[in-house]
Amino acid sequence: MADYDIFELGDVVLQSGLTLRDAKLAYKTYGNLNSRRGNAILFPTFYGGQHTQNEPMIGEGRALDPQRYFIIIPNMFGNGLSSSPSNTPPPYDRARFPPVTLYDNVMCQHRLVTEKFGIARLALVTGFSMGAQQTFHWGALFPDQVERILPWCGSARTSRHNFVFLEGVKAALTADDAWQGGWYDKPPSKGLRAMARVYAGWFVSQAFYREAAYVQMGAASLEDFLIMQEGRRLSGDANNFLAMLWSWQRADISANTIYHGDFSKALGGITAKAMVMPSRTDLYFPPEDNEWEVCHMPNAEYRPIPSIWGHMAGSPGANPVDTAFIDHALKELLAR
Amino acid sequence: MADYDIFELGDVVLQSGLTLRDAKLAYKTYGNLNSRRGNAILFPTFYGGQHTQNEPMIGEGRALDPQRYFIIIPNMFGNGLSSSPSNTPPPYDRARFPPVTLYDNVMCQHRLVTEKFGIARLALVTGFSMGAQQTFHWGALFPDQVERILPWCGSARTSRHNFVFLEGVKAALTADDAWQGGWYDKPPSKGLRAMARVYAGWFVSQAFYREAAYVQMGAASLEDFLIMQEGRRLSGDANNFLAMLWSWQRADISANTIYHGDFSKALGGITAKAMVMPSRTDLYFPPEDNEWEVCHMPNAEYRPIPSIWGHMAGSPGANPVDTAFIDHALKELLAR
């Protein structure tokens, strides 16, 4: 039995001009909406993640406390629960799944929030990695409907370097002939494993490996850690990974008819109280990019996470110290 | 007509216990050995590079001035000129090319230097990247025969993170079925292209892309730059790349019967006057590793290259500013 709900979006015309027909937004809520509808928090998912992987941040005594807040986790398109290559019927199935931007994602999430729940204003939007990118989008696209944002380990626009890192991931996955241009019947497992090995260099830091921090994750050795990563990718779907990767590569809060590509203006449009939290050692969402963004945001604080876990510092529950650091910041921001 | 010479090594028993039969060391010299045989400089090659790619550092008025010094460039095994998968006859051809360590390389180079040229003491050993790693080996293995070393953008031992980055490169290349476990007749071009895309995220820095520095290299756009990189890899041989990658992953100046894996002791054994130069923004030979190494070397100075070009800051002639910075340091060290 599924532990989540589906919001039926109907036919969604995307930024690309294609139509995601009978689009489905899978979501899960935690806690109760209060009578003023003023305690809602939106917490979008990250690359390859589903709502369950956000859950380590939610709980009694935590910032995201369901006793106090009504927390909504919308699953990103392409993640296998919301409309994705793996679950969409022909003709838009598999390799033909239409390109979906984070703008498209956020527009559909907005419908969920307003049409389904009648929420006019969110107390907070927050998220990790691509979830952080969606958070930035919310801030720029709906400034009057978002009181606070706390994006961590993600940027308002995917940098060129980040784009190139993803080109490598994509090239490794699609180098496997078994991928068949997306029309595989059996998963391209060699490509998925290659993708995992490429990723492994990026999503933690040099210092993480120097100090063999993977042992804390239950890996017996470096190679054991790499094979654990292969397992994570093998459990996913190649076209789904590629669909989300496409969304990631094009993430840009200004790529829409509101800001017309004026990135500084879009950042200036984020009037919510903001706390922007990179990991100090993140290799693809490096702190410098966030630092620049914060300079262009009217109400933002820049607060790096002092971690050697690289990007993974922000992965919900990856390690207790960094998770507590982020939780503490969330509490502080919610108290403002 | 070849612009280099071959030193016939005969049958070389490798650290692995395998024998590289009729092994060939391709080399080129510049300038003349003086009567005291005291002006010799050894300048080993880098990953995928051949002697010609070291040449931008050599010339009148430069530190490596053939008017003054006798400069020897030995080509690394696996680079297509010295014994390599691509040029070795059966049974040790192609996928069966034996694993060669940098220790093996340096032992053979030592024979070239002593047997062929009768040089008892080198004025300098220097090199970039894997050339730097060979330089460190020279310092540790032949402390009495090396007056100075200047390794740049390379470490004395390949770090775990660097190993993982290379796992990604290897996985991307070998995900292509056309690779056929190394027994291809036609090159695995899809894998070589994937390898180039993976590499592109690593060998320069985030800031290099942020500032679109690839334009200075003649690229019209980001994608144009990536396709240029594909071209570089397509012109090489997959098994050769994998052979050198194997050597790189195992680089360790203490992995031999002299130091028995005691890395600190091996660093302490480098008595030559040393200048160790990482690029400040190198993603796989990060400055921290060199900083630690220098602390364990008795006569070493740590001097980072202040560049946003990442690892490529050190690539001979890649950009005039960084090349001049390294050249200046070489002059300074040679004057000591």
XYZ file of C-alpha atoms in Angstrom:
672
model
C 0.000 0.000 0.000
C 1.338 3.389 -0.983
C 2.154 5.734 1.902
C 1.499 8.831 -0.198
C -1.327 10.606 -2.044
C -1.705 11.651 -5.640
C -2.860 15.088 -6.724
C -4.364 14.835 -10.200
C -3.062 17.764 -12.222
C -4.851 16.953 -15.474
C -3.047 18.048 -18.646
C -0.089 20.244 -17.855
C 1.450 22.339 -20.603
C 5.149 22.541 -19.857
C 7.667 25.319 -20.521
C 8.924 23.203 -23.417
C 5.551 23.414 -25.161
C 4.887 19.724 -24.639
C 1.978 18.447 -22.580
C 2.250 16.150 -19.606
C -1.183 14.563 -19.895
C -2.960 13.282 -16.785
C -0.021 14.519 -14.801
C 0.280 13.191 -11.268
C 1.883 14.870 -8.305
C 2.672 12.386 -5.549
C 2.920 13.966 -2.114
C 2.792 13.162 1.543
C 1.784 15.349 4.463
C 2.790 15.272 8.108
C 0.848 16.953 10.931
C -2.272 19.077 10.601
C -3.073 22.346 8.950
C -4.206 24.822 11.581
C -7.424 26.808 11.289
C -5.685 29.900 9.927
C -3.837 27.723 7.412
C -0.692 29.463 8.581
C 1.540 26.594 9.669
C 2.339 24.977 6.329
C 5.847 24.034 5.280
C 6.763 22.782 1.819
C 9.757 20.462 1.554
C 10.487 19.342 -2.047
C 12.627 16.303 -2.824
C 16.189 16.023 -4.147
C 17.784 14.223 -7.125
C 16.853 10.554 -7.063
C 15.111 11.022 -3.737
C 11.493 10.376 -2.788
C 9.519 11.749 0.147
C 10.734 8.990 2.463
C 14.295 10.212 2.018
C 13.296 13.661 3.306
C 11.741 12.165 6.428
C 14.873 12.076 8.619
C 14.460 15.859 8.961
C 10.899 15.514 10.288
C 9.932 14.566 13.839
C 8.970 15.655 17.301
C 11.506 18.066 18.724
C 12.933 18.804 15.323
C 12.392 22.075 13.465
C 10.044 20.281 11.097
C 7.808 19.106 13.928
C 4.483 17.640 12.797
C 3.013 18.548 16.215
C 3.403 22.140 15.221
C 3.591 22.331 11.457
C 1.752 20.928 8.499
C 4.543 19.633 6.325
C 3.997 18.781 2.663
C 6.569 16.842 0.679
C 5.878 17.025 -3.050
C 7.785 14.446 -5.087
C 9.727 15.871 -8.003
C 8.637 14.864 -11.498
C 10.833 12.043 -12.728
C 11.438 10.544 -9.282
C 9.286 7.488 -9.983
C 6.282 8.520 -7.834
C 5.116 11.732 -9.471
C 4.796 11.505 -13.263
C 8.026 9.970 -14.553
C 9.405 8.118 -17.561
C 8.887 4.870 -15.641
C 5.183 5.376 -14.871
C 3.771 7.448 -17.725
C 1.710 5.622 -20.380
C 2.491 5.962 -24.119
C 3.053 8.103 -26.061
C 4.994 10.129 -23.452
C 6.582 7.137 -21.742
C 10.224 6.218 -21.244
C 12.612 8.005 -23.643
C 9.701 10.214 -24.771
C 8.972 11.614 -21.338
C 8.812 15.358 -21.903
C 11.534 17.609 -20.478
C 10.256 19.126 -17.240
C 11.845 22.182 -15.649
C 11.906 23.072 -11.975
C 9.648 25.968 -12.925
C 7.136 23.386 -14.163
C 7.540 21.439 -10.925
C 6.968 24.484 -8.759
C 3.944 25.631 -10.755
C 2.321 22.248 -10.157
C 3.292 22.291 -6.482
C 1.664 25.712 -6.245
C -1.551 24.218 -7.495
C -1.356 21.489 -4.872
C -0.800 24.047 -2.123
C -3.562 26.412 -3.211
C -6.181 24.203 -4.882
C -5.933 21.174 -2.667
C -5.154 22.784 0.671
C -6.290 26.369 0.218
C -3.043 27.684 1.624
C -2.386 31.319 0.738
C 0.957 31.657 2.398
C 3.632 29.124 3.318
C 5.509 29.582 6.590
C 8.565 28.014 5.000
C 9.846 26.352 1.874
C 12.981 24.308 2.379
C 14.935 21.569 0.704
C 18.233 19.908 -0.060
C 20.094 20.018 -3.374
C 17.512 20.019 -6.196
C 15.041 20.544 -3.349
C 17.004 23.701 -2.549
C 16.752 24.726 -6.182
C 12.976 24.307 -6.045
C 13.016 26.327 -2.826
C 14.773 29.202 -4.607
C 12.165 28.973 -7.376
C 9.354 29.304 -4.844
C 11.000 32.395 -3.398
C 11.398 34.054 -6.778
C 8.093 33.010 -8.349
C 5.770 33.510 -5.368
C 7.369 36.179 -3.187
C 4.060 37.106 -1.552
C 3.186 33.545 -0.685
C 6.377 32.461 1.005
C 7.401 33.819 4.397
C 10.737 32.067 4.667
C 13.046 29.931 2.602
C 15.935 27.757 3.661
C 17.625 26.167 0.670
C 20.641 24.015 1.588
C 23.330 22.565 -0.676
C 21.735 23.944 -3.807
C 21.834 27.063 -5.959
C 19.270 29.312 -7.614
C 20.791 28.499 -10.985
C 22.836 25.507 -12.036
C 26.381 26.684 -12.654
C 28.347 25.757 -15.758
C 30.648 23.528 -13.757
C 27.698 21.725 -12.195
C 26.291 21.280 -15.715
C 29.571 19.717 -16.835
C 29.715 17.373 -13.842
C 26.241 16.185 -14.855
C 27.353 15.760 -18.466
C 29.887 13.261 -17.150
C 27.248 11.398 -15.155
C 24.974 11.284 -18.185
C 27.729 10.206 -20.567
C 28.719 7.344 -18.255
C 25.148 6.095 -17.945
C 24.387 6.333 -21.649
C 27.698 4.821 -22.796
C 26.153 1.438 -22.002
C 24.648 -0.025 -25.194
C 21.996 -1.666 -23.022
C 20.527 1.800 -22.489
C 19.297 1.655 -26.108
C 18.534 5.345 -26.309
C 16.102 4.930 -23.430
C 14.125 2.059 -24.978
C 15.597 -0.671 -22.798
C 13.505 -3.537 -21.463
C 16.257 -4.677 -19.133
C 17.983 -1.948 -17.080
C 21.368 -0.734 -18.377
C 23.087 -1.944 -15.232
C 26.626 -1.383 -16.444
C 25.744 2.246 -17.178
C 24.023 2.669 -13.813
C 27.095 1.293 -12.070
C 29.344 3.606 -14.063
C 27.098 6.526 -13.130
C 27.487 5.585 -9.460
C 31.297 5.515 -9.720
C 31.385 8.897 -11.431
C 29.027 10.322 -8.819
C 31.098 8.933 -5.955
C 33.933 11.359 -6.643
C 31.600 14.330 -6.608
C 29.004 14.021 -3.887
C 31.434 13.942 -1.005
C 34.715 15.814 -0.592
C 38.413 15.052 -0.888
C 38.600 15.307 2.912
C 35.749 12.799 3.326
C 37.901 10.194 1.621
C 41.125 11.390 3.253
C 39.560 10.704 6.649
C 37.807 7.517 5.466
C 34.479 8.912 6.695
C 32.682 6.255 4.632
C 33.359 3.871 7.489
C 30.747 5.839 9.473
C 28.269 4.895 6.766
C 28.826 1.211 7.302
C 31.333 0.643 4.506
C 34.102 -1.830 5.296
C 36.484 -0.366 2.743
C 36.697 2.138 -0.077
C 35.644 -0.434 -2.676
C 32.789 -1.571 -0.427
C 31.624 2.048 -0.328
C 31.727 2.292 -4.125
C 29.684 -0.875 -4.512
C 27.138 0.481 -1.996
C 26.774 3.478 -4.313
C 26.250 1.179 -7.297
C 23.432 -0.466 -5.371
C 21.697 2.868 -4.873
C 21.709 3.550 -8.604
C 20.742 0.028 -9.634
C 17.553 0.404 -7.622
C 16.515 3.378 -9.747
C 15.395 3.753 -13.345
C 17.808 5.099 -15.965
C 15.251 7.252 -17.791
C 14.047 8.664 -14.490
C 17.606 9.622 -13.582
C 18.057 11.252 -16.972
C 14.765 13.147 -16.709
C 15.712 14.638 -13.334
C 19.207 15.334 -14.609
C 17.727 17.349 -17.451
C 15.695 19.379 -14.943
C 18.794 19.936 -12.828
C 20.995 21.064 -15.695
C 18.456 23.728 -16.693
C 17.595 24.978 -13.201
C 17.419 28.770 -13.258
C 14.981 30.891 -11.279
C 15.051 33.529 -13.993
C 14.327 31.259 -16.983
C 10.683 32.216 -17.285
C 8.409 34.978 -18.540
C 8.525 36.747 -15.175
C 12.265 37.430 -15.123
C 13.227 36.848 -18.771
C 16.638 35.478 -17.863
C 17.608 38.378 -15.611
C 19.172 36.330 -12.845
C 20.102 39.216 -10.536
C 16.579 40.562 -10.801
C 15.147 37.150 -9.933
C 17.368 36.935 -6.865
C 16.281 40.451 -5.916
C 12.704 39.246 -6.189
C 13.165 36.813 -3.325
C 11.807 38.915 -0.485
C 11.218 36.045 1.948
C 13.379 35.826 5.046
C 16.066 33.520 3.747
C 18.885 31.464 5.109
C 21.124 29.984 2.415
C 23.276 27.088 3.533
C 25.937 25.538 1.320
C 28.248 22.836 2.582
C 31.703 24.334 2.919
C 33.186 21.383 0.954
C 30.457 20.854 -1.660
C 32.137 20.170 -5.019
C 29.219 20.922 -7.348
C 27.191 23.441 -5.385
C 30.261 25.261 -4.053
C 29.761 27.923 -1.359
C 30.999 30.694 -3.671
C 27.893 30.445 -5.849
C 25.555 30.820 -2.870
C 27.649 33.653 -1.487
C 27.172 35.572 -4.714
C 23.452 34.834 -4.755
C 22.958 35.986 -1.168
C 24.541 39.339 -2.063
C 21.677 39.868 -4.496
C 18.876 38.776 -2.146
C 17.320 41.473 0.052
C 16.629 39.385 3.181
C 19.110 36.562 3.083
C 21.705 35.249 5.459
C 24.618 33.141 4.219
C 25.449 30.318 6.621
C 27.784 27.559 5.390
C 27.713 24.121 6.975
C 31.181 23.417 8.412
C 31.517 19.861 7.172
C 33.929 17.608 5.301
C 31.009 15.564 3.942
C 30.830 17.657 0.792
C 27.428 17.745 -0.860
C 26.288 14.824 1.267
C 26.549 16.962 4.397
C 23.040 18.056 3.503
C 21.560 14.685 2.700
C 18.790 14.239 5.290
C 20.121 12.128 8.123
C 23.436 11.334 6.405
C 25.308 12.211 9.549
C 24.006 13.451 12.904
C 26.292 16.485 13.260
C 25.398 18.127 9.958
C 21.727 17.192 10.233
C 21.633 18.857 13.673
C 23.358 21.949 12.272
C 20.705 22.303 9.577
C 17.898 21.534 12.015
C 19.168 24.242 14.349
C 19.205 26.767 11.497
C 15.668 25.797 10.508
C 14.496 26.434 14.082
C 16.218 29.785 14.146
C 14.685 30.870 10.856
C 11.215 29.657 11.847
C 11.483 31.747 15.033
C 12.128 34.936 13.046
C 60.202 10.035 -39.053
C 60.141 9.730 -35.285
C 61.523 12.749 -33.391
C 62.566 10.601 -30.433
C 64.940 7.768 -29.551
C 64.362 4.340 -28.070
C 66.354 2.913 -25.184
C 66.175 -0.864 -25.328
C 65.582 -2.121 -21.799
C 65.494 -5.826 -22.596
C 63.265 -7.938 -20.351
C 62.056 -5.951 -17.375
C 60.617 -7.769 -14.378
C 57.926 -5.539 -12.938
C 56.774 -5.055 -9.346
C 53.750 -7.172 -10.259
C 55.983 -10.164 -11.003
C 55.166 -10.029 -14.702
C 57.811 -9.389 -17.337
C 57.731 -6.621 -19.871
C 59.804 -8.329 -22.555
C 61.886 -6.270 -24.978
C 60.724 -3.220 -23.119
C 61.246 0.086 -24.854
C 61.727 3.475 -23.287
C 61.083 6.273 -25.763
C 62.834 9.516 -24.884
C 63.967 12.776 -26.333
C 66.828 15.019 -25.285
C 67.343 18.749 -25.654
C 70.708 20.529 -25.370
C 74.053 18.952 -24.570
C 75.479 17.148 -21.604
C 78.465 19.090 -20.292
C 81.825 17.499 -19.636
C 81.153 17.024 -15.932
C 77.766 15.494 -16.738
C 76.362 17.899 -14.176
C 73.717 19.784 -16.146
C 71.120 17.066 -16.686
C 67.423 17.581 -16.028
C 64.847 14.799 -16.170
C 61.296 15.799 -17.103
C 58.869 12.810 -17.153
C 55.540 12.965 -18.961
C 51.962 13.254 -17.636
C 48.771 11.207 -18.106
C 48.026 10.832 -21.800
C 50.910 13.121 -22.652
C 53.987 12.451 -24.771
C 57.298 14.305 -24.831
C 56.009 16.878 -27.299
C 53.413 17.982 -24.758
C 56.170 18.781 -22.256
C 58.001 20.931 -24.781
C 56.204 24.237 -24.096
C 58.271 24.430 -20.878
C 61.562 24.148 -22.787
C 63.280 26.941 -24.663
C 65.855 29.713 -24.677
C 65.309 32.097 -21.796
C 63.164 29.617 -19.961
C 64.279 27.738 -16.862
C 64.585 24.584 -18.928
C 66.992 26.193 -21.363
C 68.712 23.755 -23.750
C 71.580 26.244 -24.109
C 72.401 25.570 -20.508
C 70.910 22.226 -19.569
C 70.728 18.741 -20.990
C 67.041 17.927 -20.703
C 65.777 14.367 -20.999
C 62.086 13.622 -21.418
C 61.329 9.943 -20.807
C 57.909 8.857 -22.063
C 55.798 7.035 -19.469
C 54.960 3.403 -20.157
C 51.486 3.179 -21.634
C 51.672 6.526 -23.424
C 51.895 4.963 -26.875
C 55.601 5.666 -27.479
C 57.309 3.725 -24.711
C 56.047 0.139 -24.309
C 52.254 0.298 -24.256
C 49.213 -1.869 -24.855
C 48.995 -0.396 -28.356
C 52.551 -1.219 -29.445
C 53.511 -4.383 -27.559
C 53.441 -7.675 -29.485
C 51.532 -10.729 -28.182
C 51.248 -12.250 -25.661
C 51.492 -9.024 -23.584
C 49.561 -6.859 -26.025
C 46.341 -4.895 -25.576
C 44.227 -6.059 -22.597
C 47.136 -8.259 -21.475
C 49.606 -5.426 -21.128
C 51.100 -5.951 -17.675
C 50.349 -3.497 -14.884
C 53.263 -1.072 -14.596
C 53.840 1.081 -11.513
C 55.531 4.436 -11.393
C 58.266 2.671 -9.439
C 58.785 0.461 -12.498
C 58.857 3.542 -14.709
C 61.415 5.308 -12.566
C 63.648 2.245 -12.287
C 63.783 2.068 -16.079
C 64.385 5.811 -16.362
C 67.264 5.386 -13.922
C 68.839 2.884 -16.278
C 68.493 5.319 -19.165
C 70.128 8.065 -17.135
C 73.011 5.954 -15.831
C 73.619 3.304 -18.514
C 72.969 5.384 -21.578
C 74.258 8.770 -20.454
C 76.536 7.914 -17.531
C 74.934 10.578 -15.387
C 75.608 10.081 -11.678
C 73.592 13.007 -10.410
C 70.671 14.925 -11.885
C 70.533 18.672 -11.368
C 66.750 18.512 -11.328
C 63.819 16.183 -11.771
C 60.565 17.946 -12.534
C 57.162 17.211 -13.966
C 53.453 17.879 -14.105
C 50.721 15.650 -12.672
C 51.792 12.006 -13.113
C 55.118 13.565 -14.115
C 55.134 15.136 -10.648
C 54.399 11.757 -9.137
C 57.402 10.285 -10.968
C 59.426 13.250 -9.712
C 58.516 12.406 -6.113
C 59.533 8.796 -6.784
C 62.941 9.925 -8.012
C 63.425 11.971 -4.861
C 62.529 9.092 -2.575
C 64.226 6.265 -4.478
C 67.465 7.994 -5.466
C 68.092 10.684 -2.853
C 71.840 10.788 -3.551
C 71.398 11.153 -7.272
C 68.941 14.017 -7.390
C 69.930 17.544 -6.387
C 66.550 19.185 -6.769
C 62.965 18.233 -7.460
C 60.069 20.389 -8.537
C 56.866 18.353 -8.782
C 53.830 20.428 -9.764
C 50.139 19.486 -9.652
C 50.833 15.995 -8.396
C 51.264 14.119 -5.141
C 53.709 11.570 -3.759
C 50.862 9.131 -3.282
C 47.504 9.007 -5.037
C 44.828 9.933 -2.521
C 41.650 7.932 -2.046
C 39.569 10.698 -3.572
C 41.833 10.850 -6.602
C 41.489 7.062 -6.879
C 37.693 7.402 -6.851
C 37.720 10.148 -9.488
C 39.712 7.759 -11.687
C 37.260 4.940 -10.980
C 34.608 7.170 -12.544
C 36.757 7.855 -15.586
C 37.455 4.149 -15.996
C 33.827 3.133 -15.484
C 32.675 5.609 -18.142
C 35.222 4.378 -20.678
C 34.549 0.688 -20.059
C 30.746 1.013 -19.979
C 30.901 1.047 -23.765
C 30.339 -2.503 -25.066
C 32.649 -1.663 -27.953
C 35.518 -1.743 -25.471
C 35.104 -5.548 -25.372
C 37.224 -6.003 -22.299
C 40.124 -4.416 -24.122
C 39.985 -6.688 -27.175
C 38.441 -4.137 -29.515
C 39.460 -3.831 -33.133
C 37.585 -0.582 -33.576
C 38.074 2.043 -30.835
C 35.307 2.302 -28.213
C 34.557 5.853 -29.258
C 31.412 6.241 -27.181
C 33.390 5.265 -24.086
C 36.255 7.588 -24.987
C 33.804 10.439 -25.417
C 32.164 9.615 -22.076
C 35.579 9.554 -20.446
C 36.263 13.033 -21.842
C 32.988 14.397 -20.424
C 33.701 12.940 -17.001
C 37.228 14.336 -17.089
C 36.001 17.781 -18.100
C 34.424 18.390 -14.708
C 37.613 17.477 -12.889
C 40.648 18.848 -14.654
C 39.686 22.478 -14.354
C 37.913 24.246 -11.485
C 34.441 25.526 -10.742
C 35.818 29.054 -11.134
C 37.283 28.209 -14.561
C 33.767 27.527 -15.811
C 32.221 30.380 -13.824
C 34.508 32.793 -15.661
C 34.177 30.943 -18.994
C 37.972 30.677 -19.210
C 37.555 28.009 -21.905
C 37.070 30.864 -24.357
C 40.800 31.597 -23.925
C 41.439 28.084 -25.214
C 39.625 28.765 -28.447
C 36.261 27.257 -27.489
C 33.251 29.110 -28.857
C 30.934 27.808 -26.141
C 30.740 25.379 -23.266
C 29.563 22.547 -25.516
C 32.280 23.372 -28.029
C 34.805 23.017 -25.200
C 33.388 19.615 -24.233
C 33.598 18.376 -27.819
C 37.207 19.611 -28.006
C 37.901 17.380 -24.984
C 36.239 14.430 -26.714
C 38.597 14.981 -29.638
C 41.618 14.742 -27.340
C 40.494 11.368 -26.023
C 39.432 9.988 -29.398
C 42.980 10.486 -30.640
C 44.279 8.154 -27.925
C 44.012 4.422 -27.344
C 41.607 3.073 -24.715
C 43.936 0.366 -23.387
C 46.776 2.867 -23.179
C 44.568 5.206 -21.143
C 43.605 2.338 -18.846
C 47.216 1.217 -18.421
C 48.341 4.699 -17.350
C 45.251 5.032 -15.162
C 46.256 1.849 -13.373
C 49.721 3.289 -12.749
C 48.198 6.527 -11.473
C 45.783 4.852 -9.077
C 48.633 2.920 -7.433
C 51.178 5.743 -7.273
C 52.890 5.658 -3.887
C 56.537 6.465 -3.264
C 56.574 4.056 -0.327
C 55.099 1.024 -2.109
C 58.392 -0.768 -2.561
C 60.970 -2.817 -0.676
C 62.881 0.304 0.339
C 60.097 1.925 2.360
C 57.690 -0.993 2.893
C 54.614 1.244 2.764
C 55.889 3.732 5.344
C 54.778 6.882 3.564
C 56.098 9.386 6.102
C 59.474 7.699 6.032
C 59.541 7.832 2.229
C 58.772 11.548 2.303
C 61.495 11.993 4.896
C 63.843 10.228 2.510
C 63.517 12.996 -0.062
C 66.583 15.018 0.801
C 66.784 16.948 -2.466
C 66.071 20.660 -2.428
C 62.399 20.579 -3.266
C 59.739 22.980 -4.322
C 56.244 21.454 -4.327
C 53.652 23.330 -6.335
C 49.974 22.421 -6.331
C 47.411 24.508 -8.149
C 45.297 26.275 -5.550
C 42.107 25.077 -7.303
C 43.153 21.562 -8.324
C 40.215 19.214 -7.698
C 42.067 15.886 -7.668
C 45.543 16.850 -6.522
C 44.269 19.368 -3.951
C 46.815 21.630 -2.231
C 46.087 20.085 1.187
C 47.729 16.804 0.198
C 50.933 18.533 -0.890
C 50.916 20.708 2.202
C 50.902 17.601 4.365
C 53.648 15.996 2.297
C 55.886 19.047 2.490
C 55.672 18.936 6.299
C 57.347 15.538 6.153
C 60.076 16.489 3.664
C 63.311 17.862 5.118
C 64.199 20.390 2.390
C 60.923 21.305 0.775
C 59.110 24.529 0.113
C 55.355 24.594 -0.475
C 54.378 27.082 -3.164
C 50.839 26.926 -4.564
C 50.051 28.286 -8.008
C 47.426 31.033 -7.605
C 45.183 30.017 -10.479
C 41.543 29.296 -11.263
C 42.577 26.821 -13.956
C 42.423 23.896 -11.543
C 44.660 20.979 -12.437
C 45.158 22.392 -15.916
C 47.025 25.370 -14.445
C 50.042 23.107 -14.613
C 49.547 21.713 -18.095
C 52.606 22.908 -20.020
C 51.692 26.013 -21.958
C 47.971 25.821 -21.123
C 47.993 29.474 -20.192
C 50.839 31.986 -20.196
C 50.358 33.290 -16.646
C 50.556 29.950 -14.864
C 53.290 28.658 -17.158
C 55.358 31.760 -16.330
C 54.717 31.250 -12.605
C 56.058 27.697 -12.790
C 58.960 28.725 -14.998
C 59.920 31.403 -12.490
C 59.878 28.855 -9.648
C 62.024 26.472 -11.687
C 64.588 29.242 -12.227
C 64.598 30.051 -8.533
C 65.101 26.437 -7.516
C 67.833 25.874 -10.119
C 69.679 28.897 -8.713
C 69.755 27.383 -5.212
